[in-house]
Amino acid sequence: SYNLTQPPSVSVSPGQTASITCSGDKLGHKYTCWYQQKPGQSPITVIYEDTKRPSGIPERFSGSNSGNTATLTISGTQAMDEADYYCQAWDTNTAIFGGGTKLTVL
Amino acid sequence: QVTLRESGPAVVKPTQTLTLTCSFTGFSLSTSGMCVSWIRQPPGKALEWLARIDWDDDKYYNTSLKTRLTISKDTSKNQVVLTMTNMDPVDTATYYCARTLKDGSAYSFTDWGQGTLVTVSS
């Protein structure tokens, strides 16, 4: 079965750039989405189709996907960005989620 | 504006069948490219996709849970129903439904419901 691997945690200082990676076999051949989930809330989509931002998502969120790794980048990280982030891709009509990364802004 | 709301029992007993309903507004499941998925999240754990139903009534299931899951839609009522048989305490989770959009070869979860917590306990 297909797996996506994320680091369990990433820390960043306010105003700095945070990068969260997602690894999978030939992931660059698939579209990757990223979801943000704050405690007690439903996930929201921050990146879809590797690089696209839904309306209402700040420009500081960006995505890339090549080779075996997709990356979510948050530029000028703010305290409000502290959350769990999940990558997701489809493998033969099955949605696969990564294990999630807890982003701490300190 | 797209909204989705999950409803169903908060508690089920082991071996029982769980039936969850996703009621949505702001889109139609008869529109080409529109789909609805179910996703669950055990307390403190990661998201897990369960099933998807497409505008053309195609259905897809998590391979490891396929024998226990059934997804269906009622387009006239704007509802999608998920049933899961033989519930076990490990199935305790928050269950979400999500609008899923097909764009070319890409599918994306664009909108999520608030989720409903289901506890499996005798």
Short mmCIF file of N, CA, C and O in Angstrom, two decimals, chain B:
data_model
loop_
_atom_site.label_atom_id
_atom_site.label_comp_id
_atom_site.label_asym_id
_atom_site.label_seq_id
_atom_site.Cartn_x
_atom_site.Cartn_y
_atom_site.Cartn_z
N GLN B 1 -22.56 29.51 -0.94
CA GLN B 1 -21.73 29.03 0.17
C GLN B 1 -21.96 27.54 0.38
O GLN B 1 -23.10 27.08 0.45
N VAL B 2 -20.89 26.79 0.47
CA VAL B 2 -20.97 25.34 0.66
C VAL B 2 -20.95 25.02 2.15
O VAL B 2 -20.10 25.54 2.89
N THR B 3 -21.89 24.22 2.59
CA THR B 3 -21.88 23.72 3.96
C THR B 3 -22.15 22.23 3.94
O THR B 3 -22.88 21.72 3.09
N LEU B 4 -21.55 21.51 4.89
CA LEU B 4 -21.79 20.09 5.08
C LEU B 4 -21.97 19.86 6.58
O LEU B 4 -21.30 20.47 7.41
N ARG B 5 -22.89 18.94 6.89
CA ARG B 5 -23.16 18.63 8.30
C ARG B 5 -23.37 17.14 8.44
O ARG B 5 -24.21 16.56 7.76
N GLU B 6 -22.61 16.55 9.35
CA GLU B 6 -22.73 15.12 9.63
C GLU B 6 -23.72 14.90 10.76
O GLU B 6 -23.78 15.69 11.71
N SER B 7 -24.46 13.82 10.67
CA SER B 7 -25.38 13.46 11.75
C SER B 7 -25.41 11.95 11.91
O SER B 7 -25.18 11.20 10.95
N GLY B 8 -25.67 11.54 13.14
CA GLY B 8 -25.71 10.12 13.45
C GLY B 8 -25.58 9.91 14.94
O GLY B 8 -25.48 10.88 15.71
N PRO B 9 -25.56 8.66 15.37
CA PRO B 9 -25.49 8.39 16.80
C PRO B 9 -24.14 8.77 17.39
O PRO B 9 -23.11 8.61 16.73
N ALA B 10 -24.16 9.23 18.62
CA ALA B 10 -22.91 9.57 19.29
C ALA B 10 -22.24 8.32 19.88
O ALA B 10 -21.02 8.28 20.03
N VAL B 11 -23.09 7.32 20.20
CA VAL B 11 -22.58 6.09 20.80
C VAL B 11 -23.19 4.89 20.10
O VAL B 11 -24.40 4.88 19.84
N VAL B 12 -22.38 3.92 19.77
CA VAL B 12 -22.87 2.64 19.25
C VAL B 12 -22.19 1.52 20.03
O VAL B 12 -21.07 1.70 20.56
N LYS B 13 -22.84 0.39 20.08
CA LYS B 13 -22.28 -0.75 20.80
C LYS B 13 -21.42 -1.60 19.86
O LYS B 13 -21.65 -1.62 18.65
N PRO B 14 -20.45 -2.30 20.41
CA PRO B 14 -19.66 -3.21 19.57
C PRO B 14 -20.56 -4.19 18.83
O PRO B 14 -21.58 -4.64 19.37
N THR B 15 -20.20 -4.47 17.59
CA THR B 15 -20.88 -5.34 16.62
C THR B 15 -22.06 -4.66 15.94
O THR B 15 -22.56 -5.17 14.93
N GLN B 16 -22.50 -3.51 16.41
CA GLN B 16 -23.62 -2.83 15.77
C GLN B 16 -23.18 -2.17 14.45
O GLN B 16 -21.98 -2.04 14.18
N THR B 17 -24.17 -1.76 13.68
CA THR B 17 -23.92 -1.04 12.43
C THR B 17 -24.11 0.45 12.65
O THR B 17 -25.10 0.88 13.23
N LEU B 18 -23.14 1.23 12.19
CA LEU B 18 -23.19 2.68 12.27
C LEU B 18 -23.73 3.24 10.96
O LEU B 18 -23.30 2.84 9.87
N THR B 19 -24.69 4.16 11.07
CA THR B 19 -25.20 4.86 9.90
C THR B 19 -25.03 6.36 10.11
O THR B 19 -25.54 6.91 11.09
N LEU B 20 -24.29 6.98 9.22
CA LEU B 20 -24.04 8.42 9.28
C LEU B 20 -24.60 9.08 8.03
O LEU B 20 -24.51 8.53 6.93
N THR B 21 -25.16 10.28 8.23
CA THR B 21 -25.71 11.05 7.11
C THR B 21 -24.96 12.36 6.98
O THR B 21 -24.71 13.03 7.98
N CYS B 22 -24.60 12.68 5.76
CA CYS B 22 -23.99 13.97 5.43
C CYS B 22 -25.02 14.78 4.66
O CYS B 22 -25.42 14.38 3.55
N SER B 23 -25.47 15.88 5.23
CA SER B 23 -26.41 16.78 4.56
C SER B 23 -25.65 18.01 4.11
O SER B 23 -24.90 18.60 4.91
N PHE B 24 -25.83 18.39 2.87
CA PHE B 24 -25.03 19.48 2.35
C PHE B 24 -25.87 20.49 1.58
O PHE B 24 -26.98 20.19 1.11
N THR B 25 -25.33 21.70 1.49
CA THR B 25 -25.94 22.77 0.71
C THR B 25 -24.85 23.46 -0.12
O THR B 25 -23.66 23.33 0.18
N GLY B 26 -25.27 24.15 -1.16
CA GLY B 26 -24.34 24.94 -1.95
C GLY B 26 -23.77 24.24 -3.16
O GLY B 26 -23.01 24.84 -3.92
N PHE B 27 -24.11 22.97 -3.35
CA PHE B 27 -23.69 22.26 -4.54
C PHE B 27 -24.63 21.07 -4.76
O PHE B 27 -25.38 20.70 -3.86
N SER B 28 -24.56 20.51 -5.95
CA SER B 28 -25.39 19.36 -6.27
C SER B 28 -24.51 18.18 -6.66
O SER B 28 -23.54 18.34 -7.44
N LEU B 29 -24.83 17.02 -6.16
CA LEU B 29 -24.09 15.82 -6.50
C LEU B 29 -24.46 15.27 -7.87
O LEU B 29 -23.93 14.24 -8.27
N SER B 30 -25.33 15.97 -8.56
CA SER B 30 -25.63 15.58 -9.93
C SER B 30 -24.75 16.34 -10.93
O SER B 30 -24.79 16.07 -12.12
N THR B 31 -23.98 17.29 -10.43
CA THR B 31 -23.10 18.09 -11.28
C THR B 31 -21.82 17.32 -11.56
O THR B 31 -21.19 16.78 -10.64
N SER B 32 -21.43 17.28 -12.82
CA SER B 32 -20.22 16.57 -13.20
C SER B 32 -19.01 17.08 -12.42
O SER B 32 -18.80 18.30 -12.30
N GLY B 33 -18.23 16.14 -11.89
CA GLY B 33 -17.04 16.51 -11.13
C GLY B 33 -17.25 16.64 -9.63
O GLY B 33 -16.29 16.77 -8.88
N MET B 34 -18.51 16.59 -9.20
CA MET B 34 -18.79 16.70 -7.76
C MET B 34 -18.78 15.33 -7.10
O MET B 34 -19.32 14.37 -7.66
N CYS B 35 -18.17 15.26 -5.94
CA CYS B 35 -18.09 14.01 -5.19
C CYS B 35 -18.20 14.36 -3.70
O CYS B 35 -18.03 15.51 -3.30
N VAL B 36 -18.47 13.35 -2.89
CA VAL B 36 -18.45 13.50 -1.44
C VAL B 36 -17.66 12.34 -0.85
O VAL B 36 -17.84 11.18 -1.27
N SER B 37 -16.78 12.66 0.08
CA SER B 37 -15.98 11.64 0.75
C SER B 37 -16.26 11.63 2.24
O SER B 37 -16.71 12.63 2.81
N TRP B 38 -15.99 10.48 2.86
CA TRP B 38 -16.02 10.36 4.31
C TRP B 38 -14.58 10.11 4.79
O TRP B 38 -13.85 9.30 4.19
N ILE B 39 -14.25 10.79 5.86
CA ILE B 39 -12.91 10.72 6.45
C ILE B 39 -13.08 10.66 7.97
O ILE B 39 -13.98 11.32 8.50
N ARG B 40 -12.26 9.89 8.64
CA ARG B 40 -12.39 9.82 10.09
C ARG B 40 -11.05 10.13 10.77
O ARG B 40 -9.99 10.08 10.13
N GLN B 41 -11.15 10.44 12.06
CA GLN B 41 -9.95 10.79 12.82
C GLN B 41 -10.11 10.30 14.26
O GLN B 41 -10.85 10.90 15.05
N PRO B 42 -9.45 9.21 14.63
CA PRO B 42 -9.47 8.77 16.03
C PRO B 42 -8.87 9.87 16.91
O PRO B 42 -8.03 10.64 16.46
N PRO B 43 -9.29 9.93 18.17
CA PRO B 43 -8.78 10.98 19.07
C PRO B 43 -7.26 11.01 19.09
O PRO B 43 -6.60 10.00 19.34
N GLY B 44 -6.68 12.18 18.82
CA GLY B 44 -5.24 12.36 18.86
C GLY B 44 -4.46 11.72 17.72
O GLY B 44 -3.23 11.69 17.75
N LYS B 45 -5.18 11.21 16.72
CA LYS B 45 -4.49 10.52 15.63
C LYS B 45 -4.73 11.20 14.29
O LYS B 45 -5.38 12.24 14.21
N ALA B 46 -4.18 10.59 13.25
CA ALA B 46 -4.22 11.20 11.92
C ALA B 46 -5.55 10.95 11.22
O ALA B 46 -6.37 10.12 11.63
N LEU B 47 -5.73 11.66 10.13
CA LEU B 47 -6.92 11.50 9.29
C LEU B 47 -6.82 10.19 8.52
O LEU B 47 -5.73 9.76 8.11
N GLU B 48 -7.96 9.57 8.30
CA GLU B 48 -8.05 8.32 7.53
C GLU B 48 -9.25 8.41 6.59
O GLU B 48 -10.37 8.58 7.04
N TRP B 49 -8.99 8.27 5.29
CA TRP B 49 -10.07 8.30 4.31
C TRP B 49 -10.84 6.99 4.32
O TRP B 49 -10.26 5.91 4.44
N LEU B 50 -12.15 7.09 4.19
CA LEU B 50 -13.00 5.90 4.24
C LEU B 50 -13.63 5.57 2.88
O LEU B 50 -13.57 4.41 2.43
N ALA B 51 -14.25 6.55 2.25
CA ALA B 51 -15.00 6.24 1.03
C ALA B 51 -15.30 7.52 0.26
O ALA B 51 -15.25 8.62 0.80
N ARG B 52 -15.62 7.34 -1.02
CA ARG B 52 -16.00 8.45 -1.89
C ARG B 52 -17.10 8.01 -2.83
O ARG B 52 -17.07 6.88 -3.34
N ILE B 53 -18.06 8.89 -3.06
CA ILE B 53 -19.09 8.65 -4.06
C ILE B 53 -19.08 9.81 -5.04
O ILE B 53 -18.97 10.98 -4.64
N ASP B 54 -19.14 9.48 -6.32
CA ASP B 54 -19.04 10.48 -7.37
C ASP B 54 -20.40 10.84 -7.96
O ASP B 54 -21.38 10.10 -7.77
N TRP B 55 -20.44 11.93 -8.72
CA TRP B 55 -21.67 12.42 -9.33
C TRP B 55 -22.34 11.36 -10.22
O TRP B 55 -23.55 11.36 -10.36
N ASP B 56 -21.51 10.46 -10.79
CA ASP B 56 -22.04 9.43 -11.69
C ASP B 56 -22.34 8.13 -10.94
O ASP B 56 -22.55 7.09 -11.58
N ASP B 57 -22.32 8.19 -9.60
CA ASP B 57 -22.63 7.07 -8.71
C ASP B 57 -21.49 6.05 -8.61
O ASP B 57 -21.69 4.97 -8.05
N ASP B 58 -20.32 6.37 -9.15
CA ASP B 58 -19.17 5.51 -8.90
C ASP B 58 -18.81 5.60 -7.42
O ASP B 58 -18.91 6.68 -6.81
N LYS B 59 -18.36 4.50 -6.85
CA LYS B 59 -18.07 4.44 -5.42
C LYS B 59 -16.69 3.82 -5.20
O LYS B 59 -16.32 2.86 -5.90
N TYR B 60 -15.97 4.36 -4.24
CA TYR B 60 -14.61 3.88 -3.94
C TYR B 60 -14.46 3.77 -2.43
O TYR B 60 -14.98 4.61 -1.69
N TYR B 61 -13.73 2.75 -2.00
CA TYR B 61 -13.62 2.46 -0.57
C TYR B 61 -12.18 2.25 -0.15
O TYR B 61 -11.35 1.77 -0.95
N ASN B 62 -11.90 2.56 1.12
CA ASN B 62 -10.64 2.20 1.74
C ASN B 62 -10.51 0.68 1.67
O ASN B 62 -11.38 -0.04 2.15
N THR B 63 -9.42 0.23 1.09
CA THR B 63 -9.26 -1.20 0.83
C THR B 63 -9.37 -2.02 2.12
O THR B 63 -10.01 -3.09 2.13
N SER B 64 -8.80 -1.53 3.20
CA SER B 64 -8.77 -2.31 4.43
C SER B 64 -10.13 -2.35 5.13
O SER B 64 -10.34 -3.18 6.02
N LEU B 65 -11.05 -1.48 4.75
CA LEU B 65 -12.37 -1.41 5.39
C LEU B 65 -13.50 -1.73 4.42
O LEU B 65 -14.67 -1.66 4.80
N LYS B 66 -13.14 -2.08 3.21
CA LYS B 66 -14.13 -2.20 2.13
C LYS B 66 -15.29 -3.12 2.46
O LYS B 66 -16.44 -2.85 2.11
N THR B 67 -14.99 -4.24 3.14
CA THR B 67 -16.06 -5.21 3.41
C THR B 67 -17.07 -4.68 4.42
O THR B 67 -18.17 -5.24 4.55
N ARG B 68 -16.76 -3.63 5.14
CA ARG B 68 -17.64 -3.11 6.19
C ARG B 68 -18.36 -1.83 5.78
O ARG B 68 -19.25 -1.38 6.51
N LEU B 69 -17.99 -1.23 4.67
CA LEU B 69 -18.50 0.09 4.30
C LEU B 69 -19.46 0.03 3.12
O LEU B 69 -19.26 -0.74 2.19
N THR B 70 -20.48 0.92 3.19
CA THR B 70 -21.35 1.15 2.07
C THR B 70 -21.64 2.64 2.01
O THR B 70 -22.02 3.23 3.02
N ILE B 71 -21.45 3.25 0.85
CA ILE B 71 -21.75 4.66 0.66
C ILE B 71 -22.83 4.80 -0.39
O ILE B 71 -22.87 4.03 -1.36
N SER B 72 -23.75 5.73 -0.16
CA SER B 72 -24.85 5.94 -1.11
C SER B 72 -25.22 7.41 -1.10
O SER B 72 -24.84 8.15 -0.19
N LYS B 73 -25.98 7.81 -2.11
CA LYS B 73 -26.39 9.22 -2.17
C LYS B 73 -27.86 9.33 -2.52
O LYS B 73 -28.43 8.44 -3.18
N ASP B 74 -28.46 10.42 -2.05
CA ASP B 74 -29.82 10.79 -2.43
C ASP B 74 -29.70 12.21 -2.97
O ASP B 74 -29.68 13.18 -2.21
N THR B 75 -29.60 12.30 -4.28
CA THR B 75 -29.35 13.60 -4.91
C THR B 75 -30.48 14.58 -4.65
O THR B 75 -30.24 15.77 -4.45
N SER B 76 -31.70 14.09 -4.62
CA SER B 76 -32.85 14.98 -4.42
C SER B 76 -32.86 15.59 -3.03
O SER B 76 -33.36 16.70 -2.83
N LYS B 77 -32.29 14.88 -2.06
CA LYS B 77 -32.24 15.38 -0.68
C LYS B 77 -30.92 16.04 -0.34
O LYS B 77 -30.74 16.54 0.77
N ASN B 78 -29.97 16.03 -1.27
CA ASN B 78 -28.61 16.54 -1.00
C ASN B 78 -28.01 15.85 0.22
O ASN B 78 -27.56 16.51 1.18
N GLN B 79 -28.04 14.53 0.20
CA GLN B 79 -27.50 13.75 1.31
C GLN B 79 -26.64 12.59 0.80
O GLN B 79 -26.90 12.03 -0.27
N VAL B 80 -25.64 12.26 1.61
CA VAL B 80 -24.82 11.08 1.38
C VAL B 80 -24.81 10.27 2.67
O VAL B 80 -24.65 10.85 3.76
N VAL B 81 -25.02 8.99 2.56
CA VAL B 81 -25.09 8.11 3.73
C VAL B 81 -23.93 7.11 3.70
O VAL B 81 -23.62 6.53 2.65
N LEU B 82 -23.32 6.94 4.86
CA LEU B 82 -22.26 5.95 5.03
C LEU B 82 -22.70 4.96 6.10
O LEU B 82 -23.12 5.37 7.18
N THR B 83 -22.63 3.68 5.79
CA THR B 83 -22.86 2.66 6.81
C THR B 83 -21.57 1.88 7.03
O THR B 83 -20.83 1.59 6.09
N MET B 84 -21.33 1.56 8.29
CA MET B 84 -20.16 0.76 8.67
C MET B 84 -20.64 -0.34 9.59
O MET B 84 -21.21 -0.05 10.66
N THR B 85 -20.42 -1.56 9.19
CA THR B 85 -20.91 -2.70 9.96
C THR B 85 -19.89 -3.15 11.00
O THR B 85 -18.72 -2.75 10.99
N ASN B 86 -20.37 -3.97 11.93
CA ASN B 86 -19.50 -4.64 12.90
C ASN B 86 -18.56 -3.66 13.61
O ASN B 86 -17.34 -3.83 13.61
N MET B 87 -19.14 -2.63 14.21
CA MET B 87 -18.34 -1.60 14.86
C MET B 87 -17.55 -2.17 16.04
O MET B 87 -18.02 -3.08 16.76
N ASP B 88 -16.37 -1.60 16.24
CA ASP B 88 -15.44 -2.03 17.28
C ASP B 88 -14.92 -0.80 18.02
O ASP B 88 -14.91 0.30 17.44
N PRO B 89 -14.49 -0.92 19.25
CA PRO B 89 -13.96 0.26 19.95
C PRO B 89 -12.86 1.00 19.19
O PRO B 89 -12.73 2.22 19.34
N VAL B 90 -12.09 0.32 18.36
CA VAL B 90 -11.04 1.01 17.59
C VAL B 90 -11.62 1.93 16.52
O VAL B 90 -10.90 2.74 15.92
N ASP B 91 -12.92 1.81 16.26
CA ASP B 91 -13.59 2.68 15.30
C ASP B 91 -14.04 3.99 15.94
O ASP B 91 -14.62 4.85 15.26
N THR B 92 -13.79 4.16 17.23
CA THR B 92 -14.11 5.41 17.89
C THR B 92 -13.32 6.54 17.24
O THR B 92 -12.08 6.48 17.15
N ALA B 93 -14.02 7.55 16.76
CA ALA B 93 -13.37 8.61 15.99
C ALA B 93 -14.35 9.74 15.72
O ALA B 93 -15.57 9.58 15.89
N THR B 94 -13.82 10.86 15.26
CA THR B 94 -14.65 11.90 14.68
C THR B 94 -14.75 11.60 13.18
O THR B 94 -13.74 11.39 12.51
N TYR B 95 -15.97 11.56 12.70
CA TYR B 95 -16.23 11.24 11.30
C TYR B 95 -16.61 12.53 10.56
O TYR B 95 -17.53 13.24 10.99
N TYR B 96 -15.89 12.80 9.48
CA TYR B 96 -16.13 13.99 8.67
C TYR B 96 -16.64 13.60 7.28
O TYR B 96 -16.20 12.59 6.72
N CYS B 97 -17.51 14.42 6.74
CA CYS B 97 -17.76 14.34 5.31
C CYS B 97 -17.15 15.58 4.66
O CYS B 97 -17.03 16.63 5.30
N ALA B 98 -16.74 15.43 3.42
CA ALA B 98 -16.05 16.51 2.73
C ALA B 98 -16.45 16.55 1.26
O ALA B 98 -16.52 15.50 0.60
N ARG B 99 -16.74 17.74 0.77
CA ARG B 99 -16.97 17.87 -0.67
C ARG B 99 -15.64 17.62 -1.37
O ARG B 99 -14.57 18.12 -0.94
N THR B 100 -15.70 16.83 -2.42
CA THR B 100 -14.51 16.44 -3.16
C THR B 100 -14.72 16.84 -4.61
O THR B 100 -15.71 16.44 -5.23
N LEU B 101 -13.82 17.65 -5.13
CA LEU B 101 -13.96 18.15 -6.49
C LEU B 101 -12.98 17.47 -7.43
O LEU B 101 -11.80 17.33 -7.11
N LYS B 102 -13.48 17.05 -8.56
CA LYS B 102 -12.62 16.48 -9.61
C LYS B 102 -12.29 17.57 -10.61
O LYS B 102 -13.18 18.20 -11.17
N ASP B 103 -11.01 17.82 -10.81
CA ASP B 103 -10.54 18.81 -11.76
C ASP B 103 -9.52 18.13 -12.65
O ASP B 103 -8.37 17.97 -12.26
N GLY B 104 -9.96 17.71 -13.84
CA GLY B 104 -9.07 16.93 -14.69
C GLY B 104 -8.81 15.59 -14.03
O GLY B 104 -9.75 14.84 -13.76
N SER B 105 -7.56 15.30 -13.72
CA SER B 105 -7.22 14.04 -13.06
C SER B 105 -7.04 14.21 -11.56
O SER B 105 -6.70 13.26 -10.86
N ALA B 106 -7.27 15.41 -11.06
CA ALA B 106 -7.03 15.70 -9.64
C ALA B 106 -8.33 15.75 -8.85
O ALA B 106 -9.34 16.27 -9.33
N TYR B 107 -8.29 15.19 -7.66
CA TYR B 107 -9.42 15.27 -6.72
C TYR B 107 -8.93 16.02 -5.48
O TYR B 107 -7.85 15.75 -4.97
N SER B 108 -9.75 16.93 -4.96
CA SER B 108 -9.37 17.70 -3.78
C SER B 108 -10.53 17.79 -2.81
O SER B 108 -11.67 18.00 -3.24
N PHE B 109 -10.24 17.67 -1.52
CA PHE B 109 -11.26 17.92 -0.50
C PHE B 109 -11.33 19.43 -0.31
O PHE B 109 -10.42 20.04 0.24
N THR B 110 -12.40 20.04 -0.76
CA THR B 110 -12.46 21.49 -0.77
C THR B 110 -13.19 22.07 0.43
O THR B 110 -12.90 23.18 0.87
N ASP B 111 -14.17 21.34 0.95
CA ASP B 111 -14.97 21.82 2.07
C ASP B 111 -15.25 20.64 3.00
O ASP B 111 -15.54 19.54 2.54
N TRP B 112 -15.19 20.92 4.31
CA TRP B 112 -15.35 19.88 5.32
C TRP B 112 -16.53 20.21 6.23
O TRP B 112 -16.80 21.38 6.51
N GLY B 113 -17.17 19.17 6.71
CA GLY B 113 -18.17 19.35 7.74
C GLY B 113 -17.52 19.56 9.09
O GLY B 113 -16.29 19.48 9.22
N GLN B 114 -18.31 19.79 10.10
CA GLN B 114 -17.80 20.03 11.45
C GLN B 114 -17.37 18.74 12.13
O GLN B 114 -16.63 18.77 13.12
N GLY B 115 -17.81 17.61 11.60
CA GLY B 115 -17.45 16.32 12.17
C GLY B 115 -18.41 15.89 13.25
O GLY B 115 -19.04 16.72 13.92
N THR B 116 -18.54 14.58 13.42
CA THR B 116 -19.36 14.04 14.49
C THR B 116 -18.57 12.94 15.20
O THR B 116 -18.02 12.05 14.56
N LEU B 117 -18.50 13.04 16.51
CA LEU B 117 -17.74 12.07 17.30
C LEU B 117 -18.60 10.84 17.55
O LEU B 117 -19.72 10.95 18.08
N VAL B 118 -18.09 9.70 17.17
CA VAL B 118 -18.77 8.43 17.40
C VAL B 118 -17.91 7.60 18.36
O VAL B 118 -16.74 7.35 18.09
N THR B 119 -18.51 7.20 19.45
CA THR B 119 -17.83 6.37 20.44
C THR B 119 -18.42 4.97 20.41
O THR B 119 -19.65 4.82 20.43
N VAL B 120 -17.56 3.99 20.33
CA VAL B 120 -18.01 2.60 20.32
C VAL B 120 -17.73 2.02 21.70
O VAL B 120 -16.58 1.86 22.11
N SER B 121 -18.81 1.72 22.41
CA SER B 121 -18.67 1.23 23.78
C SER B 121 -19.91 0.46 24.18
O SER B 121 -21.02 0.81 23.78
N SER B 122 -19.70 -0.56 24.97
CA SER B 122 -20.83 -1.34 25.47
C SER B 122 -21.40 -0.72 26.75
O SER B 122 -22.42 -1.17 27.25
#
